[in-house]
């Protein structure tokens, strides 16, 4: 397979970092294929890196579904949905930047990279707003979990059906004395918080936090690509770095596409 | 290290042609090299340094264990706990996992493929420096932080222990993990994309099949360790409660995550050793390796099955009985590919023209130790027996037989096998054999008594013990001294050979793999003309040439 690829000259210069073919490759095609296989292996490694957290999620959700059904209502579905749209949009522009580079459309390529970076910042901005709410309202991990209101609403506008639901679920835990926290939910009926609800926020912050770090890494990569693109380094014969970065960015997007329903849309 | 290497570079100009040692001079040409051979030599020096450091701790532990209580070293139980943690962690993360892929894999793999270098030379150097940085960071954190958790960092103890170095030590593991991942990634891409003409998958030397399988594990398993230690760090700093039972978390989940990496990691440690032994047995038996495809596929089978057995570390940790039964059954199946290798090596030796060279002595030692280590693994895989034996010296002896017996003897065998290629000079054959015998005997004297102690109930990691175990402990300690002496002797013989030995021919053993086709030491770019690969174990065309004391090919 590889030997066939080595002899398969396309006359393309697909390199990663050097303007010239590295000395240990026979052909630009071989160099490009190596880079591509390398980035795919890196992405597999990334999937397994995240898998630990998905596994923790699965274990705790299976053992304590009531925590997840109760606590997810604290999350803002609208902001989450907007962020999903923002990331999908950035994935489109990331893919488009590769095509623009292949076709030699330099301005389009630079525009796509800029939009990708802007979307990434937009995502982090919205995430910041969400995190700020959580910090303000005491919706945190471990012993720091100290919610100021019942789920389903923000402060004054306490939710109605969530309250009822939560009470329904709390029944499962009536056997454990002292295991539930009762709260006064903005003048309405008492809401019981399942025991160890903080676990949900531990997992929420761990997963979205690690994902956020990957978004930041993606921004760094794309700023570097933008700098190189402005120097005119990319073209139909050299677009490997843009291609590989887009693959990475799609993975970051894909992780979020799993995180959004798993954390925000639980029923 | 680098000063040693540069002197090697200066001693070599007697070689007529340009080689990788003389290609460039100065410390900088080593520290910034992208040449896989130089990076391999740097890995060799560094990992052997780690072995010596871990070995010193082992000898201190064994010296303390001559008597119950503080003993002649007047060691406190806290010091003892820190010391076995240092010994285990240094040996596992800094020596056993990186040594063979980093040193011999780097040096030999591209040459065996007929390539000029690995696919990503800069990433290769970056892996090395990640290792160096991670190693310094890790050891400093463990010493400064007085860590006494054992190398496994089990929760909840690692979360609650006052030793604050846990955070830094786990970050060290994180960094070392990425060094390992990038090495594996590099090797996989190299094997897929940089094979010379004629190098089909089934013409690849068995060492490369083993390294390929190892690399698959490195890429797939190590990230899980990375996220686990990251979560442990977050647990300690922010108290998120994922592993902390007082906050609703599950400490056994940590064990699951940890062993999902660390059991496959056991095969990261042993598979490269299998690869080396396959090469040695083939070349030094002067006979085509018996069952080539079976050995090749058994490496892959071990790599894949290795992912499905981690639960056998949790038989006593509160795992469902059904899960334990399944994990036990899958653990037994790993014996099959392991035995396939042993039988094929023996069948290769059978009626061959066996050469009793030093590498072959190490291969004998390896096979003996691995059979003992592997068969005692079956005791531990059987759940009822494991209830009795878990956390005893039986387990300690078992994994030392596999990991030390496996990695160390294979590393020595590989070094003695490829040393003439690496440095262009021969070692003293007699002292090489003495070293091999001392290491093998010393090892058995050290660890065999531990099997006996374990079955009689001596728990592992205990500072003190009952008087009836003392005779075994003394035997074990004396064996450890012998083993330590044998290891130093074996390395000294290699080092002296590299500087003073007589010059080696390009192919002193008559190997048919590509690395024996380039000169010794290899030139900077490995091959002037990219070679064509043939059957790696067809020795018919090689005949001995007295003038060069090596083998030459007479291919018609």
PDB file of C-alpha atoms in Angstrom, chain B residues 177-443:
ATOM      1  CA  UNK B 177       2.606   9.719  28.549  1.00  0.00           C
ATOM      2  CA  UNK B 178       2.618  12.134  25.645  1.00  0.00           C
ATOM      3  CA  UNK B 179       6.249  11.314  24.950  1.00  0.00           C
ATOM      4  CA  UNK B 180       5.165   7.694  24.650  1.00  0.00           C
ATOM      5  CA  UNK B 181       2.122   8.519  22.483  1.00  0.00           C
ATOM      6  CA  UNK B 182       4.169  10.552  20.004  1.00  0.00           C
ATOM      7  CA  UNK B 183       6.800   7.833  19.733  1.00  0.00           C
ATOM      8  CA  UNK B 184       4.090   5.273  18.984  1.00  0.00           C
ATOM      9  CA  UNK B 185       2.404   7.561  16.465  1.00  0.00           C
ATOM     10  CA  UNK B 186       5.707   8.168  14.720  1.00  0.00           C
ATOM     11  CA  UNK B 187       6.479   4.469  14.448  1.00  0.00           C
ATOM     12  CA  UNK B 188       3.036   3.536  13.126  1.00  0.00           C
ATOM     13  CA  UNK B 189       3.224   6.161  10.370  1.00  0.00           C
ATOM     14  CA  UNK B 190       6.797   5.151   9.557  1.00  0.00           C
ATOM     15  CA  UNK B 191       5.871   1.492   9.219  1.00  0.00           C
ATOM     16  CA  UNK B 192       2.846   2.309   7.087  1.00  0.00           C
ATOM     17  CA  UNK B 193       4.388   4.873   4.802  1.00  0.00           C
ATOM     18  CA  UNK B 194       8.166   4.512   4.653  1.00  0.00           C
ATOM     19  CA  UNK B 195       8.756   0.880   3.764  1.00  0.00           C
ATOM     20  CA  UNK B 196      11.358   0.291   1.084  1.00  0.00           C
ATOM     21  CA  UNK B 197      10.591  -1.401  -2.183  1.00  0.00           C
ATOM     22  CA  UNK B 198       9.766  -5.064  -1.700  1.00  0.00           C
ATOM     23  CA  UNK B 199       9.065  -4.572   2.008  1.00  0.00           C
ATOM     24  CA  UNK B 200       5.595  -6.070   2.162  1.00  0.00           C
ATOM     25  CA  UNK B 201       3.933  -6.535   5.535  1.00  0.00           C
ATOM     26  CA  UNK B 202       4.979 -10.181   5.584  1.00  0.00           C
ATOM     27  CA  UNK B 203       8.570  -9.396   4.763  1.00  0.00           C
ATOM     28  CA  UNK B 204       8.844  -7.157   7.793  1.00  0.00           C
ATOM     29  CA  UNK B 205      11.215  -8.399  10.474  1.00  0.00           C
ATOM     30  CA  UNK B 206       9.322  -9.688  13.512  1.00  0.00           C
ATOM     31  CA  UNK B 207      10.834  -6.939  15.663  1.00  0.00           C
ATOM     32  CA  UNK B 208       8.857  -4.464  13.574  1.00  0.00           C
ATOM     33  CA  UNK B 209       5.617  -6.406  14.038  1.00  0.00           C
ATOM     34  CA  UNK B 210       6.256  -6.259  17.757  1.00  0.00           C
ATOM     35  CA  UNK B 211       7.057  -2.537  17.708  1.00  0.00           C
ATOM     36  CA  UNK B 212       3.988  -1.909  15.561  1.00  0.00           C
ATOM     37  CA  UNK B 213       1.767  -3.734  18.058  1.00  0.00           C
ATOM     38  CA  UNK B 214       3.408  -1.837  20.895  1.00  0.00           C
ATOM     39  CA  UNK B 215       2.813   1.462  19.136  1.00  0.00           C
ATOM     40  CA  UNK B 216      -0.869   0.655  18.669  1.00  0.00           C
ATOM     41  CA  UNK B 217      -1.156   0.173  22.424  1.00  0.00           C
ATOM     42  CA  UNK B 218       0.792   3.359  23.104  1.00  0.00           C
ATOM     43  CA  UNK B 219      -1.537   5.419  20.935  1.00  0.00           C
ATOM     44  CA  UNK B 220      -4.773   3.809  22.148  1.00  0.00           C
ATOM     45  CA  UNK B 221      -4.122   3.255  25.851  1.00  0.00           C
ATOM     46  CA  UNK B 222      -1.854   6.070  26.994  1.00  0.00           C
ATOM     47  CA  UNK B 223      -4.437   8.865  26.448  1.00  0.00           C
ATOM     48  CA  UNK B 224      -6.696   7.108  28.962  1.00  0.00           C
ATOM     49  CA  UNK B 225      -3.898   7.294  31.531  1.00  0.00           C
ATOM     50  CA  UNK B 226      -3.453  10.956  30.606  1.00  0.00           C
ATOM     51  CA  UNK B 227      -7.093  11.804  31.305  1.00  0.00           C
ATOM     52  CA  UNK B 228      -7.005   9.698  34.482  1.00  0.00           C
ATOM     53  CA  UNK B 229      -4.054  11.511  35.999  1.00  0.00           C
ATOM     54  CA  UNK B 230      -5.534  14.811  34.822  1.00  0.00           C
ATOM     55  CA  UNK B 231      -8.751  13.983  36.682  1.00  0.00           C
ATOM     56  CA  UNK B 232      -6.698  12.971  39.718  1.00  0.00           C
ATOM     57  CA  UNK B 233      -4.975  16.347  39.600  1.00  0.00           C
ATOM     58  CA  UNK B 234      -8.315  18.137  39.312  1.00  0.00           C
ATOM     59  CA  UNK B 235      -9.631  15.978  42.130  1.00  0.00           C
ATOM     60  CA  UNK B 236      -6.798  17.060  44.392  1.00  0.00           C
ATOM     61  CA  UNK B 237      -6.825  20.739  43.476  1.00  0.00           C
ATOM     62  CA  UNK B 238     -10.558  21.425  43.105  1.00  0.00           C
ATOM     63  CA  UNK B 239     -12.107  18.469  44.961  1.00  0.00           C
ATOM     64  CA  UNK B 240     -14.526  17.664  42.163  1.00  0.00           C
ATOM     65  CA  UNK B 241     -15.440  14.357  43.771  1.00  0.00           C
ATOM     66  CA  UNK B 242     -15.247  12.095  40.733  1.00  0.00           C
ATOM     67  CA  UNK B 243     -12.961   9.653  42.564  1.00  0.00           C
ATOM     68  CA  UNK B 244     -13.623  10.814  46.121  1.00  0.00           C
ATOM     69  CA  UNK B 245     -16.250   8.774  47.987  1.00  0.00           C
ATOM     70  CA  UNK B 246     -16.819  11.534  50.527  1.00  0.00           C
ATOM     71  CA  UNK B 247     -18.135  13.692  47.674  1.00  0.00           C
ATOM     72  CA  UNK B 248     -20.165  10.961  46.001  1.00  0.00           C
ATOM     73  CA  UNK B 249     -17.389   9.736  43.731  1.00  0.00           C
ATOM     74  CA  UNK B 250     -16.163   6.227  43.090  1.00  0.00           C
ATOM     75  CA  UNK B 251     -12.533   5.330  43.917  1.00  0.00           C
ATOM     76  CA  UNK B 252     -12.863   2.018  42.073  1.00  0.00           C
ATOM     77  CA  UNK B 253     -13.530   3.984  38.878  1.00  0.00           C
ATOM     78  CA  UNK B 254      -9.965   5.249  39.211  1.00  0.00           C
ATOM     79  CA  UNK B 255      -8.737   1.668  39.314  1.00  0.00           C
ATOM     80  CA  UNK B 256     -10.724   0.856  36.184  1.00  0.00           C
ATOM     81  CA  UNK B 257      -9.297   3.858  34.340  1.00  0.00           C
ATOM     82  CA  UNK B 258      -5.809   3.251  35.628  1.00  0.00           C
ATOM     83  CA  UNK B 259      -5.701  -0.391  34.604  1.00  0.00           C
ATOM     84  CA  UNK B 260      -7.372   0.276  31.273  1.00  0.00           C
ATOM     85  CA  UNK B 261      -4.038   1.901  30.512  1.00  0.00           C
ATOM     86  CA  UNK B 262      -1.714   0.038  32.781  1.00  0.00           C
ATOM     87  CA  UNK B 263      -2.642  -3.448  31.792  1.00  0.00           C
ATOM     88  CA  UNK B 264      -2.076  -2.789  28.075  1.00  0.00           C
ATOM     89  CA  UNK B 265       1.054  -0.991  29.249  1.00  0.00           C
ATOM     90  CA  UNK B 266       2.312  -4.333  30.542  1.00  0.00           C
ATOM     91  CA  UNK B 267       2.309  -5.382  26.893  1.00  0.00           C
ATOM     92  CA  UNK B 268       4.063  -2.145  25.931  1.00  0.00           C
ATOM     93  CA  UNK B 269       6.770  -3.481  28.206  1.00  0.00           C
ATOM     94  CA  UNK B 270       6.908  -7.078  26.971  1.00  0.00           C
ATOM     95  CA  UNK B 271       6.035  -6.941  23.241  1.00  0.00           C
ATOM     96  CA  UNK B 272       9.253  -5.198  22.136  1.00  0.00           C
ATOM     97  CA  UNK B 273      11.104  -7.866  24.100  1.00  0.00           C
ATOM     98  CA  UNK B 274       9.270 -10.572  22.154  1.00  0.00           C
ATOM     99  CA  UNK B 275      10.332  -8.834  18.955  1.00  0.00           C
ATOM    100  CA  UNK B 276      13.986  -8.790  19.970  1.00  0.00           C
ATOM    101  CA  UNK B 277      13.946 -12.451  20.946  1.00  0.00           C
ATOM    102  CA  UNK B 278      12.355 -13.354  17.600  1.00  0.00           C
ATOM    103  CA  UNK B 279      15.228 -11.599  15.811  1.00  0.00           C
ATOM    104  CA  UNK B 280      17.924 -13.156  17.991  1.00  0.00           C
ATOM    105  CA  UNK B 281      16.518 -16.676  17.776  1.00  0.00           C
ATOM    106  CA  UNK B 282      16.179 -16.459  13.994  1.00  0.00           C
ATOM    107  CA  UNK B 283      19.585 -14.959  13.245  1.00  0.00           C
ATOM    108  CA  UNK B 284      21.652 -16.892  15.791  1.00  0.00           C
ATOM    109  CA  UNK B 285      19.983 -20.199  14.929  1.00  0.00           C
ATOM    110  CA  UNK B 286      20.931 -19.681  11.270  1.00  0.00           C
ATOM    111  CA  UNK B 287      17.522 -21.012  10.331  1.00  0.00           C
ATOM    112  CA  UNK B 288      14.337 -19.469   8.978  1.00  0.00           C
ATOM    113  CA  UNK B 289      12.069 -18.430  11.832  1.00  0.00           C
ATOM    114  CA  UNK B 290       9.478 -21.131  12.338  1.00  0.00           C
ATOM    115  CA  UNK B 291       5.873 -19.912  12.076  1.00  0.00           C
ATOM    116  CA  UNK B 292       6.668 -16.345  11.006  1.00  0.00           C
ATOM    117  CA  UNK B 293       3.023 -15.405  10.486  1.00  0.00           C
ATOM    118  CA  UNK B 294       1.962 -16.912  13.776  1.00  0.00           C
ATOM    119  CA  UNK B 295       4.569 -14.910  15.659  1.00  0.00           C
ATOM    120  CA  UNK B 296       3.599 -11.757  13.772  1.00  0.00           C
ATOM    121  CA  UNK B 297      -0.120 -12.164  14.395  1.00  0.00           C
ATOM    122  CA  UNK B 298       0.375 -13.251  17.993  1.00  0.00           C
ATOM    123  CA  UNK B 299       1.917  -9.825  18.659  1.00  0.00           C
ATOM    124  CA  UNK B 300      -1.201  -8.140  17.298  1.00  0.00           C
ATOM    125  CA  UNK B 301      -3.432 -10.580  19.187  1.00  0.00           C
ATOM    126  CA  UNK B 302      -1.674  -9.779  22.446  1.00  0.00           C
ATOM    127  CA  UNK B 303      -1.988  -6.069  21.741  1.00  0.00           C
ATOM    128  CA  UNK B 304      -5.736  -6.328  21.133  1.00  0.00           C
ATOM    129  CA  UNK B 305      -6.570  -8.865  23.876  1.00  0.00           C
ATOM    130  CA  UNK B 306      -4.491  -6.789  26.268  1.00  0.00           C
ATOM    131  CA  UNK B 307      -7.220  -4.141  26.171  1.00  0.00           C
ATOM    132  CA  UNK B 308      -9.857  -6.559  27.452  1.00  0.00           C
ATOM    133  CA  UNK B 309      -8.303  -7.897  30.638  1.00  0.00           C
ATOM    134  CA  UNK B 310      -7.827  -4.909  32.926  1.00  0.00           C
ATOM    135  CA  UNK B 311     -10.510  -6.172  35.325  1.00  0.00           C
ATOM    136  CA  UNK B 312      -8.222  -8.910  36.610  1.00  0.00           C
ATOM    137  CA  UNK B 313      -6.533  -6.234  38.700  1.00  0.00           C
ATOM    138  CA  UNK B 314      -9.874  -5.613  40.433  1.00  0.00           C
ATOM    139  CA  UNK B 315     -10.919  -9.115  41.482  1.00  0.00           C
ATOM    140  CA  UNK B 316     -10.806  -8.025  45.104  1.00  0.00           C
ATOM    141  CA  UNK B 317     -11.766  -4.372  44.618  1.00  0.00           C
ATOM    142  CA  UNK B 318     -15.527  -4.688  44.468  1.00  0.00           C
ATOM    143  CA  UNK B 319     -16.242  -5.650  40.903  1.00  0.00           C
ATOM    144  CA  UNK B 320     -19.304  -7.642  39.878  1.00  0.00           C
ATOM    145  CA  UNK B 321     -18.773 -11.388  39.939  1.00  0.00           C
ATOM    146  CA  UNK B 322     -19.916 -11.684  36.326  1.00  0.00           C
ATOM    147  CA  UNK B 323     -17.374  -9.094  35.181  1.00  0.00           C
ATOM    148  CA  UNK B 324     -14.668 -10.917  37.116  1.00  0.00           C
ATOM    149  CA  UNK B 325     -15.523 -14.221  35.442  1.00  0.00           C
ATOM    150  CA  UNK B 326     -15.356 -12.629  31.995  1.00  0.00           C
ATOM    151  CA  UNK B 327     -12.098 -10.821  32.730  1.00  0.00           C
ATOM    152  CA  UNK B 328     -10.637 -14.032  34.132  1.00  0.00           C
ATOM    153  CA  UNK B 329     -11.584 -15.974  31.001  1.00  0.00           C
ATOM    154  CA  UNK B 330     -10.127 -13.366  28.638  1.00  0.00           C
ATOM    155  CA  UNK B 331      -6.972 -13.254  30.744  1.00  0.00           C
ATOM    156  CA  UNK B 332      -6.497 -16.968  30.220  1.00  0.00           C
ATOM    157  CA  UNK B 333      -6.786 -16.539  26.446  1.00  0.00           C
ATOM    158  CA  UNK B 334      -3.704 -14.279  26.456  1.00  0.00           C
ATOM    159  CA  UNK B 335      -1.702 -17.376  27.315  1.00  0.00           C
ATOM    160  CA  UNK B 336      -2.415 -18.669  23.799  1.00  0.00           C
ATOM    161  CA  UNK B 337      -0.549 -16.066  21.708  1.00  0.00           C
ATOM    162  CA  UNK B 338       2.209 -15.993  24.328  1.00  0.00           C
ATOM    163  CA  UNK B 339       2.652 -19.744  24.104  1.00  0.00           C
ATOM    164  CA  UNK B 340       2.570 -19.572  20.291  1.00  0.00           C
ATOM    165  CA  UNK B 341       5.672 -17.408  20.459  1.00  0.00           C
ATOM    166  CA  UNK B 342       7.508 -19.677  22.883  1.00  0.00           C
ATOM    167  CA  UNK B 343       6.763 -22.811  20.857  1.00  0.00           C
ATOM    168  CA  UNK B 344       7.765 -21.154  17.602  1.00  0.00           C
ATOM    169  CA  UNK B 345      11.070 -19.977  19.052  1.00  0.00           C
ATOM    170  CA  UNK B 346      11.788 -23.473  20.316  1.00  0.00           C
ATOM    171  CA  UNK B 347      10.813 -24.944  16.956  1.00  0.00           C
ATOM    172  CA  UNK B 348      13.163 -22.464  15.276  1.00  0.00           C
ATOM    173  CA  UNK B 349      16.048 -23.634  17.469  1.00  0.00           C
ATOM    174  CA  UNK B 350      15.203 -27.298  16.941  1.00  0.00           C
ATOM    175  CA  UNK B 351      17.724 -28.918  14.579  1.00  0.00           C
ATOM    176  CA  UNK B 352      19.198 -25.517  13.726  1.00  0.00           C
ATOM    177  CA  UNK B 353      22.857 -24.495  13.596  1.00  0.00           C
ATOM    178  CA  UNK B 354      22.558 -22.818  16.950  1.00  0.00           C
ATOM    179  CA  UNK B 355      25.309 -20.275  17.678  1.00  0.00           C
ATOM    180  CA  UNK B 356      25.905 -19.895  21.415  1.00  0.00           C
ATOM    181  CA  UNK B 357      26.587 -16.170  21.234  1.00  0.00           C
ATOM    182  CA  UNK B 358      25.848 -13.730  24.041  1.00  0.00           C
ATOM    183  CA  UNK B 359      22.528 -12.605  22.511  1.00  0.00           C
ATOM    184  CA  UNK B 360      21.475 -16.253  22.351  1.00  0.00           C
ATOM    185  CA  UNK B 361      22.328 -16.713  26.037  1.00  0.00           C
ATOM    186  CA  UNK B 362      20.063 -13.802  26.841  1.00  0.00           C
ATOM    187  CA  UNK B 363      17.356 -15.337  24.652  1.00  0.00           C
ATOM    188  CA  UNK B 364      17.611 -18.582  26.654  1.00  0.00           C
ATOM    189  CA  UNK B 365      17.364 -16.629  29.883  1.00  0.00           C
ATOM    190  CA  UNK B 366      14.397 -14.690  28.542  1.00  0.00           C
ATOM    191  CA  UNK B 367      12.521 -17.834  27.557  1.00  0.00           C
ATOM    192  CA  UNK B 368      13.073 -19.459  30.952  1.00  0.00           C
ATOM    193  CA  UNK B 369      12.015 -16.362  32.882  1.00  0.00           C
ATOM    194  CA  UNK B 370       9.071 -15.643  30.631  1.00  0.00           C
ATOM    195  CA  UNK B 371       7.744 -19.200  30.923  1.00  0.00           C
ATOM    196  CA  UNK B 372       7.909 -18.989  34.732  1.00  0.00           C
ATOM    197  CA  UNK B 373       6.430 -15.471  34.730  1.00  0.00           C
ATOM    198  CA  UNK B 374       3.724 -16.381  32.241  1.00  0.00           C
ATOM    199  CA  UNK B 375       2.621 -19.586  33.939  1.00  0.00           C
ATOM    200  CA  UNK B 376       2.414 -17.922  37.356  1.00  0.00           C
ATOM    201  CA  UNK B 377       0.214 -15.328  35.665  1.00  0.00           C
ATOM    202  CA  UNK B 378      -2.342 -18.082  35.164  1.00  0.00           C
ATOM    203  CA  UNK B 379      -2.438 -18.645  38.929  1.00  0.00           C
ATOM    204  CA  UNK B 380      -3.367 -15.000  39.344  1.00  0.00           C
ATOM    205  CA  UNK B 381      -5.919 -15.095  36.544  1.00  0.00           C
ATOM    206  CA  UNK B 382      -7.795 -17.854  38.356  1.00  0.00           C
ATOM    207  CA  UNK B 383     -10.125 -15.924  40.628  1.00  0.00           C
ATOM    208  CA  UNK B 384     -10.239 -18.277  43.598  1.00  0.00           C
ATOM    209  CA  UNK B 385      -6.458 -18.548  43.728  1.00  0.00           C
ATOM    210  CA  UNK B 386      -6.098 -14.813  43.251  1.00  0.00           C
ATOM    211  CA  UNK B 387      -8.147 -14.127  46.375  1.00  0.00           C
ATOM    212  CA  UNK B 388      -5.411 -15.878  48.309  1.00  0.00           C
ATOM    213  CA  UNK B 389      -2.442 -14.550  46.351  1.00  0.00           C
ATOM    214  CA  UNK B 390      -3.410 -10.947  45.596  1.00  0.00           C
ATOM    215  CA  UNK B 391      -1.236  -8.280  47.172  1.00  0.00           C
ATOM    216  CA  UNK B 392       1.360 -10.833  48.243  1.00  0.00           C
ATOM    217  CA  UNK B 393       4.962 -11.309  47.175  1.00  0.00           C
ATOM    218  CA  UNK B 394       3.653 -13.866  44.676  1.00  0.00           C
ATOM    219  CA  UNK B 395       2.319 -10.972  42.601  1.00  0.00           C
ATOM    220  CA  UNK B 396       5.580  -9.072  43.042  1.00  0.00           C
ATOM    221  CA  UNK B 397       7.567 -12.078  41.854  1.00  0.00           C
ATOM    222  CA  UNK B 398       5.183 -12.709  38.938  1.00  0.00           C
ATOM    223  CA  UNK B 399       5.376  -9.259  37.450  1.00  0.00           C
ATOM    224  CA  UNK B 400       9.104  -8.973  38.020  1.00  0.00           C
ATOM    225  CA  UNK B 401       9.584 -12.230  36.123  1.00  0.00           C
ATOM    226  CA  UNK B 402       7.569 -10.874  33.211  1.00  0.00           C
ATOM    227  CA  UNK B 403       8.544  -7.218  33.257  1.00  0.00           C
ATOM    228  CA  UNK B 404      12.151  -7.356  34.427  1.00  0.00           C
ATOM    229  CA  UNK B 405      12.874 -10.807  33.078  1.00  0.00           C
ATOM    230  CA  UNK B 406      11.135  -9.805  29.883  1.00  0.00           C
ATOM    231  CA  UNK B 407      12.310  -6.275  29.325  1.00  0.00           C
ATOM    232  CA  UNK B 408      15.744  -6.350  30.887  1.00  0.00           C
ATOM    233  CA  UNK B 409      16.960  -9.616  29.381  1.00  0.00           C
ATOM    234  CA  UNK B 410      15.468  -8.746  26.008  1.00  0.00           C
ATOM    235  CA  UNK B 411      17.053  -5.294  26.158  1.00  0.00           C
ATOM    236  CA  UNK B 412      20.432  -6.833  26.918  1.00  0.00           C
ATOM    237  CA  UNK B 413      19.953  -9.442  24.216  1.00  0.00           C
ATOM    238  CA  UNK B 414      19.018  -6.719  21.737  1.00  0.00           C
ATOM    239  CA  UNK B 415      21.911  -4.493  22.763  1.00  0.00           C
ATOM    240  CA  UNK B 416      24.407  -7.335  22.403  1.00  0.00           C
ATOM    241  CA  UNK B 417      22.817  -8.283  19.081  1.00  0.00           C
ATOM    242  CA  UNK B 418      22.851  -4.771  17.577  1.00  0.00           C
ATOM    243  CA  UNK B 419      25.851  -3.308  19.427  1.00  0.00           C
ATOM    244  CA  UNK B 420      28.262  -4.076  16.540  1.00  0.00           C
ATOM    245  CA  UNK B 421      25.840  -2.239  14.256  1.00  0.00           C
ATOM    246  CA  UNK B 422      25.328   0.691  16.605  1.00  0.00           C
ATOM    247  CA  UNK B 423      28.972   1.416  17.395  1.00  0.00           C
ATOM    248  CA  UNK B 424      30.887  -0.593  14.822  1.00  0.00           C
ATOM    249  CA  UNK B 425      32.832  -2.566  17.398  1.00  0.00           C
ATOM    250  CA  UNK B 426      32.581  -5.996  19.001  1.00  0.00           C
ATOM    251  CA  UNK B 427      32.367  -6.640  22.718  1.00  0.00           C
ATOM    252  CA  UNK B 428      34.164  -9.315  24.679  1.00  0.00           C
ATOM    253  CA  UNK B 429      32.186 -12.482  24.053  1.00  0.00           C
ATOM    254  CA  UNK B 430      33.359 -14.312  27.175  1.00  0.00           C
ATOM    255  CA  UNK B 431      32.432 -11.503  29.571  1.00  0.00           C
ATOM    256  CA  UNK B 432      29.167 -11.061  27.694  1.00  0.00           C
ATOM    257  CA  UNK B 433      28.227 -14.661  28.484  1.00  0.00           C
ATOM    258  CA  UNK B 434      29.347 -14.299  32.104  1.00  0.00           C
ATOM    259  CA  UNK B 435      27.093 -11.252  32.407  1.00  0.00           C
ATOM    260  CA  UNK B 436      24.168 -13.131  30.884  1.00  0.00           C
ATOM    261  CA  UNK B 437      24.587 -16.027  33.285  1.00  0.00           C
ATOM    262  CA  UNK B 438      24.974 -13.745  36.314  1.00  0.00           C
ATOM    263  CA  UNK B 439      21.889 -11.732  35.390  1.00  0.00           C
ATOM    264  CA  UNK B 440      19.783 -14.856  34.837  1.00  0.00           C
ATOM    265  CA  UNK B 441      20.929 -16.612  38.021  1.00  0.00           C
ATOM    266  CA  UNK B 442      20.824 -13.443  40.108  1.00  0.00           C
ATOM    267  CA  UNK B 443      17.327 -12.743  38.909  1.00  0.00           C
TER     268      UNK B 443
END
